[in-house]
Coordinates of C-alpha atoms in Angstrom, one line a residue:
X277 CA -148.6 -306.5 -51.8
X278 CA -146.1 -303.8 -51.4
X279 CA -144.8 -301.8 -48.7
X280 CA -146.1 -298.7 -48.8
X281 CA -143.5 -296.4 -46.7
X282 CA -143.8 -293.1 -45.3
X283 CA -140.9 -291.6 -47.3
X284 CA -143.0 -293.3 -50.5
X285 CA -146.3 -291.3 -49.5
X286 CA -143.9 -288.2 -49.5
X287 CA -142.9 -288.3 -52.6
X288 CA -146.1 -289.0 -54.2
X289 CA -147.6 -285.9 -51.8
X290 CA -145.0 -283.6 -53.2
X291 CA -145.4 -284.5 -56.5
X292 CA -149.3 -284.0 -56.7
X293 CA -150.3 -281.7 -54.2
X294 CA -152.8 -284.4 -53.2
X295 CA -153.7 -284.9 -49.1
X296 CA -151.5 -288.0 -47.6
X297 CA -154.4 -290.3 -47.0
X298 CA -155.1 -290.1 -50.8
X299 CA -151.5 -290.7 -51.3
X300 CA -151.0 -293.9 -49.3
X301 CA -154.7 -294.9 -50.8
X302 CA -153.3 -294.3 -54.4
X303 CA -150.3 -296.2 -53.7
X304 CA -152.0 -299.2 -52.0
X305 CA -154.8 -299.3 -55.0
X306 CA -151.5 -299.0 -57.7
X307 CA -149.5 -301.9 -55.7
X308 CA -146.7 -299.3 -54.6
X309 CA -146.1 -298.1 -58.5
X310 CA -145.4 -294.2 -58.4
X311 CA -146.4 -293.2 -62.1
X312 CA -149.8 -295.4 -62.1
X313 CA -150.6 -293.8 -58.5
X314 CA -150.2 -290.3 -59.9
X315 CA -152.8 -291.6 -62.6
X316 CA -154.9 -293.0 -60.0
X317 CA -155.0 -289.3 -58.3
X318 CA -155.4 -287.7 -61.8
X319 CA -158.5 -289.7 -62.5
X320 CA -160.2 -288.9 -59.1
X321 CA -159.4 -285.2 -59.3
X322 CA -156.9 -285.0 -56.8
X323 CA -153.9 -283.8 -58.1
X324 CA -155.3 -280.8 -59.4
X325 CA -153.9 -279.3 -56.6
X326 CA -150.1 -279.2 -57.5
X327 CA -150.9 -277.4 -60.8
X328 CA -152.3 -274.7 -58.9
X329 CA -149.5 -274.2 -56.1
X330 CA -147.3 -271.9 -57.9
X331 CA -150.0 -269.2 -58.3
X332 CA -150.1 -266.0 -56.7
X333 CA -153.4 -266.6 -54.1
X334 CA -153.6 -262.4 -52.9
X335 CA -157.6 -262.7 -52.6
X336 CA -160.1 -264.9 -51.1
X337 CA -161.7 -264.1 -47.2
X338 CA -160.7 -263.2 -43.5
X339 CA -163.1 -265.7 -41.5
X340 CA -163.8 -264.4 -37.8
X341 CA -165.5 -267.3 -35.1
X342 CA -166.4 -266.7 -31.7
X343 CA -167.3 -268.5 -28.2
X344 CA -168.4 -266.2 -25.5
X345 CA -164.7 -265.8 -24.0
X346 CA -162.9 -266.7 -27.2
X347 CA -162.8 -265.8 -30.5
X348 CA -160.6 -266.9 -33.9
X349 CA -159.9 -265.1 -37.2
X350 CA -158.0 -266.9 -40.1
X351 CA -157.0 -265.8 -43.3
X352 CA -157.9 -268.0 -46.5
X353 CA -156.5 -266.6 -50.1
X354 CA -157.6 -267.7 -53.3
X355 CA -156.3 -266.9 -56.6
X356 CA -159.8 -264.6 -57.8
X357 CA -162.3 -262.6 -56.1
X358 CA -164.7 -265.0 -57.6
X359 CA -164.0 -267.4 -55.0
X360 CA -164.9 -265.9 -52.3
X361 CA -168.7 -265.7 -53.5
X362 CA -168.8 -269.6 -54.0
X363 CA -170.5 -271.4 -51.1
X364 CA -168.0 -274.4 -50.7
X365 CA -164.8 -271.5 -50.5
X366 CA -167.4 -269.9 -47.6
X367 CA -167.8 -272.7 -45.8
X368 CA -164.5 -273.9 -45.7
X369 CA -163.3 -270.3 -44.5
X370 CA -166.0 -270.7 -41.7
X371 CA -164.7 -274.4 -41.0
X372 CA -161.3 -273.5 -40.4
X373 CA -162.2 -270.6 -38.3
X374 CA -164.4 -272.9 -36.5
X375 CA -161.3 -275.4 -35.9
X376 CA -158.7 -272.8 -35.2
X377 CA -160.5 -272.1 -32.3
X378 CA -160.3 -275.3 -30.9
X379 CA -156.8 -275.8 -31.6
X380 CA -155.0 -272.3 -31.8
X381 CA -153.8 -270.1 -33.7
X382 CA -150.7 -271.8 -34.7
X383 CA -151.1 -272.6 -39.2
X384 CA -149.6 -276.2 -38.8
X385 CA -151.7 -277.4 -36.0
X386 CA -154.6 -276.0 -37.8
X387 CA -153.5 -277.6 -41.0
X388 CA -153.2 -281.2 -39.0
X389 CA -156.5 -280.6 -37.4
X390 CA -159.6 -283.0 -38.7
X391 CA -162.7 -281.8 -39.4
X392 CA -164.9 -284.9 -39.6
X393 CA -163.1 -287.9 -41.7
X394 CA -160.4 -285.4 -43.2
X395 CA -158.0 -282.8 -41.9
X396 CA -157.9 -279.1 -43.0
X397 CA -155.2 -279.4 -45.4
X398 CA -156.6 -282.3 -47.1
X399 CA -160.0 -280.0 -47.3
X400 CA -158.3 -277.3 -49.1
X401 CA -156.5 -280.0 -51.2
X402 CA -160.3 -281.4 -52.1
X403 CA -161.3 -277.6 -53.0
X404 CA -159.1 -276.6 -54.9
X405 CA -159.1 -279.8 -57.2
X406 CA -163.1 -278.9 -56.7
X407 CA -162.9 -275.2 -57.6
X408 CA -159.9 -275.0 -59.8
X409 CA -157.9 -272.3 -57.9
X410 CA -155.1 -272.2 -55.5
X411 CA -155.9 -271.9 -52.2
X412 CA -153.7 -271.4 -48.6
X413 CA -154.3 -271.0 -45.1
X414 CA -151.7 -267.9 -44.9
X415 CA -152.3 -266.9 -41.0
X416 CA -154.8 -267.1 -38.1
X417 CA -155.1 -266.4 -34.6
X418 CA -157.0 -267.0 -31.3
X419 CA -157.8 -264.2 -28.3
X420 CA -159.4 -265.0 -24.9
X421 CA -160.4 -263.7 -21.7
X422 CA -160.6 -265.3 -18.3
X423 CA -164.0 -262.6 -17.9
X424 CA -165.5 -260.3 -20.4
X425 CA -165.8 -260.2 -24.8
X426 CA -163.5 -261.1 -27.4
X427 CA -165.7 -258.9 -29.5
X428 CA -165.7 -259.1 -33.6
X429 CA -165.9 -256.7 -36.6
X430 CA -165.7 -257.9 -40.0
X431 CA -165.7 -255.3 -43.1
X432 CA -167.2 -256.2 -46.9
X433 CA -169.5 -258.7 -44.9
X434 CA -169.8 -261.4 -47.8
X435 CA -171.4 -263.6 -45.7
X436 CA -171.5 -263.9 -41.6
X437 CA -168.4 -264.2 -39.9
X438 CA -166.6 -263.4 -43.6
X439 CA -165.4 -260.6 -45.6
X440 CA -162.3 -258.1 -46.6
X441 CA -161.4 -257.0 -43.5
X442 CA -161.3 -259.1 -39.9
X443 CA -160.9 -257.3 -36.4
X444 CA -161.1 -259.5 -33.1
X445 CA -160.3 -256.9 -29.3
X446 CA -160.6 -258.7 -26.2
X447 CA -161.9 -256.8 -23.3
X448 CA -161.1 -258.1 -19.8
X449 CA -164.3 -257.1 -17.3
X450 CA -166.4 -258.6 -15.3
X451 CA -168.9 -256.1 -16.1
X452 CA -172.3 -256.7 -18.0
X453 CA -171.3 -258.8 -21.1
X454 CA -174.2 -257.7 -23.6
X455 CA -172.9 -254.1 -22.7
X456 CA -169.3 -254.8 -22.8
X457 CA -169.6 -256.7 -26.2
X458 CA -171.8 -253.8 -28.1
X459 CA -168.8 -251.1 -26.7
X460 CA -166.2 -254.3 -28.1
X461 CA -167.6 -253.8 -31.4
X462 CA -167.0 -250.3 -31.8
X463 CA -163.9 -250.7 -30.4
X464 CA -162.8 -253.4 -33.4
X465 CA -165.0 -250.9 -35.4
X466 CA -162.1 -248.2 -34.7
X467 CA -159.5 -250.9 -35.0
X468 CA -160.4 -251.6 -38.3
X469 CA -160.6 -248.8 -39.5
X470 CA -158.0 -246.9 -37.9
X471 CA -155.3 -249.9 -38.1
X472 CA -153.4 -249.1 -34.9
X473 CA -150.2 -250.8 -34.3
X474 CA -150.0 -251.5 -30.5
X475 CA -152.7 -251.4 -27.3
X476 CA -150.3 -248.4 -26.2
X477 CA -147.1 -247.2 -26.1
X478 CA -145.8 -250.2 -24.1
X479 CA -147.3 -252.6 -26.9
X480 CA -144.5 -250.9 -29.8
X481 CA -142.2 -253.0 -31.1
X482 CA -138.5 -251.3 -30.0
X483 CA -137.4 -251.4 -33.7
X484 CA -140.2 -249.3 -34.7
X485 CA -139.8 -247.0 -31.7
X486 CA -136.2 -246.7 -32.8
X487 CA -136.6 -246.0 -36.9
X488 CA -139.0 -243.2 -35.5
X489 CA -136.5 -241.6 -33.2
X490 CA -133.8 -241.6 -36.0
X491 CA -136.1 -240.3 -38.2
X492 CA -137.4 -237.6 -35.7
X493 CA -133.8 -236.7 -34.7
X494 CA -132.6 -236.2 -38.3
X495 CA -135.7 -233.9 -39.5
X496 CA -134.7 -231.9 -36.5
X497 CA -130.6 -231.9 -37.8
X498 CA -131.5 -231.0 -41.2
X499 CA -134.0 -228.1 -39.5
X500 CA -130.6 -226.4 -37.6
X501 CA -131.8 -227.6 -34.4
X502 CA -129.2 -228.0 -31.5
X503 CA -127.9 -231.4 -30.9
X504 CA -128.6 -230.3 -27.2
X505 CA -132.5 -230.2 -27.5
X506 CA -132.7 -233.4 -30.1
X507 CA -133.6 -235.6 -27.8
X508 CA -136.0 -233.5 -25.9
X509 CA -137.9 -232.6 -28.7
X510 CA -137.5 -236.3 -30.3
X511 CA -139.5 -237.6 -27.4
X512 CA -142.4 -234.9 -27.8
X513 CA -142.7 -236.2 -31.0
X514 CA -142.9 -239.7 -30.0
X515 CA -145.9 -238.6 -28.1
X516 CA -147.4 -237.6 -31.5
X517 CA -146.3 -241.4 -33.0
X518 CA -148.6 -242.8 -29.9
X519 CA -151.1 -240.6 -30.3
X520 CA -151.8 -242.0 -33.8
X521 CA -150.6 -245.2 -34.0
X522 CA -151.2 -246.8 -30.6
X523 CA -155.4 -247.7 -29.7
X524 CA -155.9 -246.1 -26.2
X525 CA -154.6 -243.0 -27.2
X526 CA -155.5 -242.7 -31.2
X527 CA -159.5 -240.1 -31.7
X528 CA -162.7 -242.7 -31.1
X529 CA -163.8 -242.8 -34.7
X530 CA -167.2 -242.2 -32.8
X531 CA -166.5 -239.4 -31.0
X532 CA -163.0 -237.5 -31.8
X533 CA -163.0 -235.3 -28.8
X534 CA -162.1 -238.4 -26.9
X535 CA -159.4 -240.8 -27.3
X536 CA -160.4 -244.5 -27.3
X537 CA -159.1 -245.1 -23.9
X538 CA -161.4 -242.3 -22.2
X539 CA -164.2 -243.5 -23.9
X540 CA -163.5 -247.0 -22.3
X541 CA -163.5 -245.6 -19.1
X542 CA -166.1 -243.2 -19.5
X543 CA -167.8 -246.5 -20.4
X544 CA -167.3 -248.6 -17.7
X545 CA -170.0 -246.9 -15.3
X546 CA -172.6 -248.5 -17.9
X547 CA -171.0 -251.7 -17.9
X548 CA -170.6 -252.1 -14.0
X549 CA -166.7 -252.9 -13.6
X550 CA -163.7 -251.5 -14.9
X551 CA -162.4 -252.4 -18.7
X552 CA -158.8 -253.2 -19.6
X553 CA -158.2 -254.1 -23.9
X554 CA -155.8 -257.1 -23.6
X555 CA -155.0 -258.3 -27.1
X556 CA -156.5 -257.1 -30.6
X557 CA -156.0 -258.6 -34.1
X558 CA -156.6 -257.1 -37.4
X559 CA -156.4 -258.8 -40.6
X560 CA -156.9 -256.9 -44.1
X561 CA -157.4 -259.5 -47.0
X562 CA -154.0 -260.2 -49.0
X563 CA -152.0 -257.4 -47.0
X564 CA -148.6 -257.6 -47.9
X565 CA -148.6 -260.6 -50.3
X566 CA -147.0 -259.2 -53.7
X567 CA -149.2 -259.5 -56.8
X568 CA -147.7 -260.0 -60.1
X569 CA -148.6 -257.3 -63.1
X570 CA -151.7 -257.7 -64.7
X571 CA -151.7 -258.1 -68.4
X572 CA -155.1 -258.4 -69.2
X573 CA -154.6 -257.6 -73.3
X574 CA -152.3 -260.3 -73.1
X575 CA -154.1 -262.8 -71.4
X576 CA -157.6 -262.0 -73.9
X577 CA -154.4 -262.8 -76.5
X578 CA -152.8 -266.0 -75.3
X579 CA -156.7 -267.5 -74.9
X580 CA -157.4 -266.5 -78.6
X581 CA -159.9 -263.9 -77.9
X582 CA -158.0 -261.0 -80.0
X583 CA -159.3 -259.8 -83.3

């Protein structure tokens, strides 16, 4: 019998896109020859996988799960909005969400995770040779609180736990929890709606702080104003940034009088104990992943369908 070697089960995992057990299984069954275990994985389905890789997967389902301190949301793309109807693309959404919040929110841990006799990647490996689509785990991650909600919103429900959009907020109390976590959902309600970029001003990422100063300061140059008062009058207009892109002080989609961070504390007399957000995530579906042209004429075309 051959020696099947790592570097072996590699080459043959690279060449077919199929999961690594099936690789070493496929090389064992073929004796160690690399052209008859490609067959071998070609006959069970398994290396549909690698013809599917090098398309553009920009749809498929944000997945939220939650424990009563903890809660995960993972994004799952598929090549079609199709997919994300079919009830084997659902559940392994929900799976994954399920295991990332065991093991975190890092992609590769999630990817190495099992989930009963197989690991995730060889799950997505068996879906998409079972759909016929390319699929990825593109991103995920994991909030928690010591005391309080990691509450959940989820937009274009498909299913529960699933849809377009995917908001998780943790809020840090040790106030009453079924009050806390129906506040929490209005809070990721706002979130996903309103898409802020920080908890507050604090939360802002310097370089984005800085592009808005120099753009502040040259509107201001091109307007005549005195290089003297720039700066002054760069920093009220910072306060305008936070205002509408940081959470505590963006209008409560609820109530627009108040900013989301004096509703919190107007709430926190109903929930018994004060309320501090910690963390938020938002995911929108496909965000930032670059979709080729559609050509639909010439797709009717190339399948034969023109008249």
């Amino acid at each position: 019998m051959a020696n099947i070697t790592a570097s072996m089960v590699k080459d043959l995992r690279e060449k077919t896109g199929a999961g690594m057990m099936d690789c070493k299984t496929a090389l064992t069954e073929t004796n160690g020859d690399m052209e008859a275990a490609v067959d071998w994985l070609r006959k069970k389905g398994l290396s549909k996988a690698a013809k599917k890789a090098g398309r553009v997967a920009a749809e498929g389902l944000i997945g939220v799960f939650t424990a009563p301190t903890k809660g995960s949301i993972v994004e799952v793309n598929s090549e079609t909005d199709f997919v994300a109807r079919n009830d084997h693309f659902q559940g392994l959404v929900k799976m994954i969400a399920d295991v990332a919040l065991n093991v975190g929110g890092d992609v590769e841990q999630i990817l190495a995770a099992k989930a009963g006799s197989m690991t995730i990647a060889e799950a997505i490996a068996s879906a998409i040779a079972t759909i016929g689509e390319n699929m990825t785990l593109r991103r995920a991650a994991v909030l928690s609180v010591t005391q309080g909600v990691v509450a959940t919103y989820v937009h274009n429900e498909v299913s529960k736990g699933l849809g377009k959009i995917g908001v998780l907020v943790a809020l840090e109390s040790p106030g009453n929890t079924q009050e806390l976590a129906a506040i929490g959902r209005q809070v990721a309600m706002h979130i996903a709606s309103a898409n802020p970029v920080a908890i507050d001003a604090s939360g802002v990422d310097p370089a984005v702080v800085k592009r808005e100063k120099d753009i502040l300061a040259d509107k201001f140059r091109q307007q005549g104003k005195a290089e003297a008062m720039i700066e002054k009058i760069t920093e009220s207009g910072l306060k305008t940034f936070y205002k509408e892109q940081t959470l505590l002080e963006q209008p409560f989609i609820f109530d627009d009088k108040k900013s989301v961070g004096q509703a919190l504390k107007e709430y926190e007399g109903k929930v018994g104990g004060p309320i501090k957000v910690t963390g938020f995530v938002r995911y929108g579906l496909g965000e930032g992943i670059e979709k080729p042209p559609s050509d639909f004429a010439g797709e009717v075309a190339a399948a034969g369908g023109s008249t």
